[in-house]
Amino acid sequence: MAVEMHAGLASEGGSKLKMLLTFVDNLPNGTERGTYYALHLGGTNFRVLRVHLNGQRSSVLENDVERQPIPEHLMTSTSEELFDFIASSLKEFIAKEGDGSNISTNRRELGFTFSFPVKQMSVSSGILIKWTKGFSVVNMVGRDVAACLQEALSRKGLDVHVAALVNDTVGTLALGHYHDPDTVAAIIIGTGTNACYLERIDAIIKCQGLLTASGRMVVNMEWGNFWSSHLPRTSYDIDLDAESPNPNDQGFEKMISGMYLGDIVRRVILRMSMESDMFELISPKLKIPFILRTPLMAAMHEDNSPDLREVARILKEVFEIPEVPMKARKIVVKVCDVVTRRAARLAAAGIVGILKKIGRDGSGGITGGRGRSNTKMRRTVVAIEGGLYSSYSLFSEYLHEALNEILGEDIAKHVIIKVTEDGSGIGTALLAASYSS
Ligand code: BGC
């Protein structure tokens, strides 16, 4: 990972890791004041937020959130339909603000969390490189996402300014750093997966000449697209990729994130049921892609009942397999375990790759030859968000186990993985505050 990070920073197209510039060179520090808005598009839900900031880091941020599932047809609709939906949701949200008496009539400032790969031109503009996670809205690739939103807001008559266009990882880093200045990187492991981190500007060779006051910039790695010949792929991975809407793309994501884990498990169970008498009949439902969603797979994995009745219930509900013998239930749990453990360990290896790149893995950086023992390790915080880590305890347990194994306990104790609450939304509102003045 660290080697590919170097390659992606050296030249455009130098690696499958895009290592995208974000133009975020300063992270919020707690002095931000005022009311800011954020919209978040990118996972299973769409969210609108309002955040009140009082200029004090330690105080609890007050925020109101409205969340709704993204209507499925919009994921493959036209950009106008998608952005009109987003703008209407914001308009309704604003219309519900208090009794109207204390609402400012000034222009509102908004941060847009757009959780897809974007080539940024500035902190508030950028073009969509490609869709991921099942989205494929037509005529969007190559267009400025912030401008599309700004136009839709104007169509709805809203006096709202898009002050920041932000990847969800960057929002998470902003909130993590706001609460804990030792935060140097942020990871999302939800429907999709990705990471960003603070890089020295002189290490970003491909943007030679660009100067920032802080001498640093947040880099959006788009690690979901990471690939290496050292990564073994099973036939299930190969088939899943070939049958996906984006073959040869997002290879790391397809082994790690919530959108895919359930489907890997389904593929293994299907093959087992075809090649053995594990179940009496092969249920046709086993052949339906994505029918087993990851939260249900996690529920089977974490079934602690002595007779694994949750496993049997879910197999019946999802695949219409009526009677599952105990032996088969145990095998299904084992399959979930193998798939999740691999995902968590890959994510942990990715985190260590970032630490290595920035010299926080205890080895003195990728080119350093110093031994681990005499390196003083600084407290290093990695902010994390997404359902897989925060709601799936075996996943987070395996991730920590792997971090300890790879780094060694002496180093790993200095690396703190911290869950942020809604960083991808609140963090983006913070960035809108930092960059709107
Ligand atoms: C996208 C990233 C995003 C990640 C997590 C990936 O599919 O390409 O931009 O950060 O999902 O939401």
Coordinates of C-alpha atoms and ligand atoms in Angstrom, one line a residue:
M1 CA 0.0 0.0 0.0
A2 CA 2.7 2.5 1.0
V3 CA 4.6 1.8 -2.3
E4 CA 1.4 2.4 -4.3
M5 CA 0.7 5.6 -2.3
H6 CA 4.1 6.9 -3.4
A7 CA 3.4 6.1 -7.0
G8 CA -0.1 7.7 -6.9
L9 CA 1.4 10.9 -5.4
A10 CA 4.2 11.0 -8.0
S11 CA 2.2 11.3 -11.1
E12 CA -1.4 11.3 -12.4
G13 CA -2.3 7.7 -13.3
G14 CA 0.9 6.4 -11.6
S15 CA -1.1 3.9 -9.6
K16 CA -4.5 2.4 -9.2
L17 CA -4.6 4.5 -6.0
K18 CA -5.7 7.9 -7.3
M19 CA -4.3 9.8 -4.3
L20 CA -6.7 12.8 -5.0
L21 CA -5.9 16.3 -3.9
T22 CA -8.6 17.8 -1.7
F23 CA -7.3 21.4 -1.4
V24 CA -8.1 21.1 2.4
D25 CA -4.9 22.4 3.9
N26 CA -6.2 23.4 7.2
L27 CA -8.5 21.3 9.4
P28 CA -11.1 23.0 11.7
N29 CA -9.6 24.0 15.0
G30 CA -12.6 24.8 17.2
T31 CA -12.8 28.6 16.6
E32 CA -15.5 28.2 14.0
R33 CA -18.8 30.0 14.7
G34 CA -22.2 30.2 13.2
T35 CA -24.8 28.0 11.6
Y36 CA -23.8 25.8 8.6
Y37 CA -25.5 23.1 6.6
A38 CA -24.3 19.8 5.1
L39 CA -25.8 17.4 2.6
H40 CA -24.4 13.9 2.4
L41 CA -24.9 11.7 -0.7
G42 CA -23.0 8.5 -1.1
G43 CA -24.1 5.5 0.9
T44 CA -27.4 3.8 1.6
N45 CA -28.9 7.0 3.1
F46 CA -29.1 10.6 2.1
R47 CA -28.8 13.1 4.9
V48 CA -29.3 16.8 5.5
L49 CA -27.8 18.5 8.6
R50 CA -27.6 21.8 10.3
V51 CA -24.8 22.4 12.7
H52 CA -24.5 25.3 15.2
L53 CA -20.9 26.2 16.2
N54 CA -20.1 28.5 19.1
G55 CA -16.4 28.9 18.7
Q56 CA -15.4 26.4 21.4
R57 CA -14.0 23.1 20.5
S58 CA -14.9 21.4 23.8
S59 CA -18.6 22.3 23.7
V60 CA -21.0 19.8 22.2
L61 CA -21.9 20.7 18.7
E62 CA -25.6 21.1 18.3
N63 CA -26.9 19.6 15.2
D64 CA -30.2 18.5 13.6
V65 CA -30.2 15.7 11.1
E66 CA -32.7 14.3 8.7
R67 CA -32.0 11.0 7.1
Q68 CA -33.8 9.1 4.4
P69 CA -33.0 6.1 2.2
I70 CA -32.1 7.1 -1.3
P71 CA -35.0 6.2 -3.6
E72 CA -33.5 3.4 -5.6
H73 CA -34.5 4.7 -9.0
L74 CA -32.5 7.9 -8.3
M75 CA -29.3 5.9 -8.2
T76 CA -29.6 5.3 -11.9
S77 CA -31.6 8.4 -13.0
T78 CA -30.5 11.6 -14.6
S79 CA -28.3 14.2 -12.8
E80 CA -31.1 16.7 -12.9
E81 CA -33.5 14.3 -11.2
L82 CA -30.9 13.4 -8.6
F83 CA -29.9 17.0 -7.8
D84 CA -33.5 18.2 -7.8
F85 CA -34.3 15.6 -5.2
I86 CA -31.4 16.7 -3.1
A87 CA -32.3 20.4 -3.4
S88 CA -36.0 19.7 -2.5
S89 CA -34.9 17.8 0.6
L90 CA -32.8 20.8 1.7
K91 CA -35.6 23.2 0.9
E92 CA -38.1 21.2 3.1
F93 CA -35.5 20.9 5.9
I94 CA -34.9 24.7 5.9
A95 CA -38.7 25.3 5.8
K96 CA -39.1 23.5 9.0
E97 CA -36.5 25.7 10.8
G98 CA -38.0 26.9 14.2
D99 CA -40.9 29.2 14.0
G100 CA -39.1 31.4 11.5
S101 CA -38.5 34.2 14.0
N102 CA -34.9 33.6 14.7
I103 CA -33.9 32.5 11.2
S104 CA -31.4 34.6 9.4
T105 CA -32.3 35.8 6.0
N106 CA -28.6 35.9 5.0
R107 CA -27.2 33.5 2.5
R108 CA -26.7 30.1 4.0
E109 CA -23.3 28.3 3.7
L110 CA -23.3 24.6 2.9
G111 CA -20.8 21.7 2.7
F112 CA -21.6 18.9 0.3
T113 CA -20.3 15.5 1.3
F114 CA -20.2 13.5 -2.0
S115 CA -18.7 10.1 -1.3
F116 CA -17.4 9.2 -4.8
P117 CA -14.1 9.8 -6.5
V118 CA -13.8 13.5 -7.5
K119 CA -10.9 15.3 -9.1
Q120 CA -11.0 18.6 -7.2
M121 CA -10.2 21.9 -8.8
S122 CA -10.6 23.7 -5.5
V123 CA -12.1 23.1 -2.1
S124 CA -15.5 23.9 -3.5
S125 CA -15.4 22.4 -7.0
G126 CA -14.5 19.1 -8.6
I127 CA -15.5 16.7 -11.4
L128 CA -16.8 13.2 -10.9
I129 CA -14.3 10.6 -12.0
K130 CA -16.6 7.6 -11.8
W131 CA -19.5 6.2 -9.9
T132 CA -19.1 3.4 -7.3
K133 CA -21.4 1.4 -4.9
G134 CA -24.1 0.7 -7.5
F135 CA -24.7 4.4 -8.5
S136 CA -24.7 5.1 -12.2
V137 CA -26.6 8.3 -12.8
V138 CA -26.2 9.2 -16.5
N139 CA -24.4 12.2 -17.8
M140 CA -22.5 13.0 -14.6
V141 CA -19.0 11.6 -15.1
G142 CA -16.7 14.5 -16.0
R143 CA -19.1 17.2 -14.7
D144 CA -18.6 19.6 -11.7
V145 CA -20.6 18.1 -8.9
A146 CA -20.7 21.3 -6.9
A147 CA -21.9 23.3 -9.9
C148 CA -24.7 20.7 -10.5
L149 CA -25.9 21.1 -6.9
Q150 CA -25.6 24.9 -7.0
E151 CA -27.7 25.0 -10.2
A152 CA -30.4 22.8 -8.6
L153 CA -30.4 25.0 -5.5
S154 CA -31.0 28.0 -7.6
R155 CA -33.8 26.2 -9.5
K156 CA -35.5 25.8 -6.2
G157 CA -35.0 29.4 -5.3
L158 CA -32.7 28.7 -2.4
D159 CA -30.0 31.3 -1.4
V160 CA -27.5 28.7 -0.3
H161 CA -23.9 28.7 -1.3
V162 CA -21.9 25.5 -1.8
A163 CA -18.7 26.4 0.2
A164 CA -17.1 23.0 0.3
L165 CA -17.2 19.8 -1.7
V166 CA -15.9 17.0 0.5
N167 CA -15.4 13.3 0.4
D168 CA -16.9 11.5 3.4
T169 CA -13.4 10.4 4.6
V170 CA -12.3 14.1 4.6
G171 CA -15.4 15.1 6.7
T172 CA -14.6 12.4 9.1
L173 CA -10.9 13.5 9.4
A174 CA -12.1 17.1 9.9
L175 CA -14.4 16.1 12.8
G176 CA -11.8 13.7 14.2
H177 CA -9.2 16.4 14.2
Y178 CA -11.6 19.0 15.6
H179 CA -12.0 16.8 18.7
D180 CA -8.5 15.4 18.8
P181 CA -5.6 17.2 17.1
D182 CA -3.5 14.0 17.0
T183 CA -5.9 12.6 14.3
V184 CA -3.9 12.1 11.1
A185 CA -6.1 9.9 9.0
A186 CA -9.7 8.8 8.5
I187 CA -11.2 5.6 7.3
I188 CA -14.7 4.7 6.1
I189 CA -15.9 1.1 6.1
G190 CA -19.5 1.1 5.3
T191 CA -21.3 0.5 2.0
G192 CA -18.0 1.4 0.4
T193 CA -14.5 1.9 1.8
N194 CA -11.9 4.6 1.6
A195 CA -9.2 6.5 3.5
C196 CA -7.7 9.9 3.6
Y197 CA -4.8 11.4 5.5
L198 CA -2.7 14.5 6.1
E199 CA 0.3 14.6 3.7
R200 CA 3.2 16.9 3.5
I201 CA 2.8 19.1 0.4
D202 CA 6.4 18.4 -0.8
A203 CA 5.6 14.7 -0.8
I204 CA 2.8 15.3 -3.4
I205 CA 5.2 15.4 -6.3
K206 CA 2.4 15.6 -8.9
C207 CA 1.3 19.0 -7.7
Q208 CA 4.7 20.5 -7.8
G209 CA 4.6 24.3 -7.3
L210 CA 1.4 24.2 -5.2
L211 CA 2.0 25.8 -1.9
T212 CA -0.2 25.8 1.2
A213 CA 0.2 27.9 4.3
S214 CA 0.3 24.8 6.5
G215 CA 2.7 22.9 4.3
R216 CA 0.2 20.0 4.3
M217 CA -2.8 18.8 2.4
V218 CA -5.4 16.1 3.0
V219 CA -5.2 13.4 0.3
N220 CA -8.2 11.3 -0.6
M221 CA -6.6 8.0 -1.4
E222 CA -9.7 6.3 -2.9
W223 CA -8.2 3.1 -1.5
G224 CA -11.2 1.1 -2.6
N225 CA -9.5 0.9 -6.0
F226 CA -6.2 -0.4 -4.5
W227 CA -4.9 -3.5 -6.1
S228 CA -1.7 -5.5 -5.8
S229 CA -0.5 -8.8 -7.4
H230 CA 0.2 -9.9 -3.8
L231 CA -3.5 -10.0 -3.0
P232 CA -4.9 -13.5 -3.5
R233 CA -8.3 -13.6 -5.1
T234 CA -10.7 -16.5 -4.8
S235 CA -13.0 -17.6 -7.6
Y236 CA -15.8 -15.9 -5.7
D237 CA -14.0 -12.6 -5.9
I238 CA -13.4 -13.1 -9.6
D239 CA -17.0 -13.9 -10.3
L240 CA -18.4 -11.1 -8.2
D241 CA -16.1 -8.6 -10.0
A242 CA -17.0 -10.0 -13.4
E243 CA -20.7 -9.8 -12.8
S244 CA -20.6 -6.3 -11.2
P245 CA -21.4 -3.1 -13.0
N246 CA -17.8 -2.0 -12.7
P247 CA -15.5 -5.0 -13.5
N248 CA -11.8 -4.5 -12.8
D249 CA -12.6 -1.6 -10.6
Q250 CA -12.7 -1.1 -6.8
G251 CA -11.0 -4.4 -6.2
F252 CA -10.1 -3.7 -2.5
E253 CA -13.6 -2.4 -1.8
K254 CA -15.1 -5.5 -3.2
M255 CA -13.2 -7.6 -0.6
I256 CA -13.9 -5.3 2.3
S257 CA -17.1 -3.2 2.2
G258 CA -20.6 -3.8 3.3
M259 CA -22.0 -3.6 -0.2
Y260 CA -20.2 -6.9 -1.1
L261 CA -19.5 -9.1 1.9
G262 CA -23.0 -10.6 2.1
D263 CA -22.7 -11.4 -1.6
I264 CA -19.4 -13.2 -1.2
V265 CA -21.0 -15.3 1.5
R266 CA -24.0 -16.1 -0.8
R267 CA -21.7 -17.2 -3.5
V268 CA -19.8 -19.6 -1.2
I269 CA -23.1 -21.1 0.2
L270 CA -24.5 -21.5 -3.3
R271 CA -21.4 -23.4 -4.4
M272 CA -21.4 -25.6 -1.3
S273 CA -25.1 -26.4 -1.8
M274 CA -24.4 -27.4 -5.4
E275 CA -21.4 -29.6 -4.6
S276 CA -22.7 -31.2 -1.4
D277 CA -25.9 -32.3 0.3
M278 CA -25.6 -29.5 2.8
F279 CA -29.2 -28.5 2.1
E280 CA -31.7 -30.9 0.8
L281 CA -32.5 -28.8 -2.3
I282 CA -30.8 -25.9 -4.0
S283 CA -32.9 -22.9 -3.4
P284 CA -33.3 -20.7 -6.5
K285 CA -33.0 -17.7 -4.2
L286 CA -29.4 -18.6 -3.6
K287 CA -28.7 -17.6 -7.2
I288 CA -30.0 -14.0 -6.8
P289 CA -27.1 -11.5 -6.5
F290 CA -27.1 -9.2 -3.5
I291 CA -30.1 -11.0 -1.9
L292 CA -28.1 -11.5 1.3
R293 CA -27.4 -8.1 2.7
T294 CA -24.3 -7.7 5.0
P295 CA -26.3 -6.7 8.2
L296 CA -28.1 -10.1 8.0
M297 CA -24.8 -11.9 7.3
A298 CA -23.4 -10.2 10.4
A299 CA -26.5 -11.3 12.4
M300 CA -25.8 -14.9 11.4
H301 CA -22.2 -14.6 12.2
E302 CA -22.9 -13.2 15.7
D303 CA -25.7 -15.6 16.5
N304 CA -24.8 -16.8 20.1
S305 CA -27.8 -19.1 20.6
P306 CA -26.9 -22.7 21.3
D307 CA -29.0 -24.0 18.4
L308 CA -28.0 -21.1 16.0
R309 CA -31.7 -20.3 15.5
E310 CA -31.0 -16.9 14.1
V311 CA -28.9 -18.5 11.3
A312 CA -31.8 -20.9 10.5
R313 CA -34.3 -18.0 10.6
I314 CA -32.3 -15.8 8.2
L315 CA -31.6 -18.7 5.8
K316 CA -35.3 -19.4 5.7
E317 CA -36.3 -15.7 5.4
V318 CA -33.7 -14.8 2.7
F319 CA -33.2 -18.0 0.7
E320 CA -36.4 -19.9 1.6
I321 CA -34.4 -22.8 2.8
P322 CA -37.0 -24.5 5.2
E323 CA -35.0 -26.8 7.5
V324 CA -31.3 -26.3 8.0
P325 CA -29.5 -29.0 9.9
M326 CA -27.2 -27.9 12.7
K327 CA -24.1 -29.0 10.9
A328 CA -25.0 -26.7 7.9
R329 CA -25.8 -23.8 10.3
K330 CA -22.3 -24.2 11.7
I331 CA -20.7 -24.2 8.3
V332 CA -22.6 -21.0 7.3
V333 CA -21.3 -19.2 10.5
K334 CA -17.8 -20.4 9.6
V335 CA -18.1 -19.0 6.0
C336 CA -19.3 -15.6 7.4
D337 CA -16.3 -15.7 9.8
V338 CA -13.7 -16.3 7.1
V339 CA -15.1 -13.6 4.8
T340 CA -15.4 -11.0 7.5
R341 CA -12.0 -11.8 9.0
R342 CA -10.3 -11.4 5.6
A343 CA -12.1 -8.1 5.1
A344 CA -11.1 -6.7 8.5
R345 CA -7.5 -7.9 8.1
L346 CA -7.2 -6.2 4.7
A347 CA -8.5 -3.0 6.2
A348 CA -6.0 -3.2 9.0
A349 CA -3.2 -3.8 6.5
G350 CA -4.3 -0.7 4.6
I351 CA -4.2 1.4 7.8
V352 CA -0.7 0.1 8.5
G353 CA 0.2 1.1 4.9
I354 CA -0.8 4.7 5.7
L355 CA 1.0 4.7 9.0
K356 CA 4.1 3.4 7.2
K357 CA 3.9 6.1 4.6
I358 CA 3.7 8.9 7.2
G359 CA 6.3 7.3 9.4
R360 CA 4.0 6.4 12.2
D361 CA 4.3 2.6 12.1
G362 CA 7.3 2.6 14.3
S363 CA 9.8 1.7 11.6
G364 CA 10.9 5.2 10.7
G365 CA 9.0 5.4 7.4
I366 CA 9.1 3.4 4.2
T367 CA 12.7 4.3 3.3
G368 CA 14.0 4.5 6.9
G369 CA 16.3 1.7 8.0
R370 CA 16.0 2.2 11.7
G371 CA 14.9 -0.7 13.9
R372 CA 11.6 -0.5 15.7
S373 CA 12.9 -0.6 19.2
N374 CA 14.7 2.7 19.2
T375 CA 12.0 4.8 17.5
K376 CA 9.9 7.0 19.6
M377 CA 6.3 6.5 18.6
R378 CA 3.9 9.4 18.8
R379 CA 0.2 9.1 19.7
T380 CA -1.5 8.6 16.4
V381 CA -5.3 8.8 16.0
V382 CA -7.2 7.3 13.1
A383 CA -10.8 8.4 12.9
I384 CA -13.2 5.8 11.6
E385 CA -16.8 5.6 10.5
G386 CA -19.2 3.3 8.8
G387 CA -21.5 0.5 9.9
L388 CA -19.0 -2.4 9.4
Y389 CA -16.7 -1.1 12.1
S390 CA -19.2 0.5 14.4
S391 CA -22.0 -2.0 14.3
Y392 CA -20.3 -5.3 13.6
S393 CA -18.2 -6.2 16.7
L394 CA -16.5 -9.2 15.2
F395 CA -15.3 -7.1 12.3
S396 CA -13.8 -4.5 14.7
E397 CA -12.3 -7.2 16.9
Y398 CA -10.6 -8.8 13.9
L399 CA -9.3 -5.4 12.7
H400 CA -7.7 -4.7 16.1
E401 CA -6.3 -8.2 16.3
A402 CA -4.6 -7.7 12.9
L403 CA -3.3 -4.2 13.8
N404 CA -1.7 -5.7 16.9
E405 CA -0.2 -8.6 14.9
I406 CA 1.2 -6.4 12.2
L407 CA 2.5 -3.5 14.2
G408 CA 3.4 -5.4 17.4
E409 CA 1.7 -4.5 20.7
D410 CA 4.3 -1.9 21.7
I411 CA 3.6 0.2 18.6
A412 CA -0.1 -0.7 18.3
K413 CA -0.8 0.8 21.7
H414 CA 0.0 4.2 20.4
V415 CA -2.4 3.9 17.5
I416 CA -5.9 4.8 18.5
I417 CA -8.8 4.0 16.3
K418 CA -11.6 6.4 17.2
V419 CA -15.1 6.2 16.0
T420 CA -16.5 9.7 15.1
E421 CA -20.2 10.3 15.2
D422 CA -21.4 11.6 11.9
G423 CA -18.1 13.1 10.9
S424 CA -19.0 12.7 7.2
G425 CA -21.8 15.2 7.9
I426 CA -20.7 17.4 10.8
G427 CA -17.1 17.5 9.6
T428 CA -18.2 18.8 6.2
A429 CA -20.3 21.5 7.9
L430 CA -17.1 22.4 9.8
L431 CA -15.1 22.6 6.6
A432 CA -17.9 24.8 5.1
A433 CA -17.3 27.1 8.1
S434 CA -13.5 27.1 7.6
Y435 CA -13.7 27.8 3.9
S436 CA -16.7 30.0 3.5
S437 CA -15.2 33.3 4.8
Ligands
BGC1 C1 -16.0 5.9 -2.9 C2 -15.2 6.8 -1.9 C3 -16.0 6.8 -0.6 C4 -16.1 5.4 -0.1 C5 -16.9 5.4 1.3 C6 -16.2 4.5 -2.2 O1 -17.0 3.7 -3.1 O2 -15.3 5.7 -4.1 O3 -15.2 8.1 -2.5 O4 -15.2 7.6 0.3 O5 -16.9 4.6 -1.0 O6 -18.1 5.9 1.2

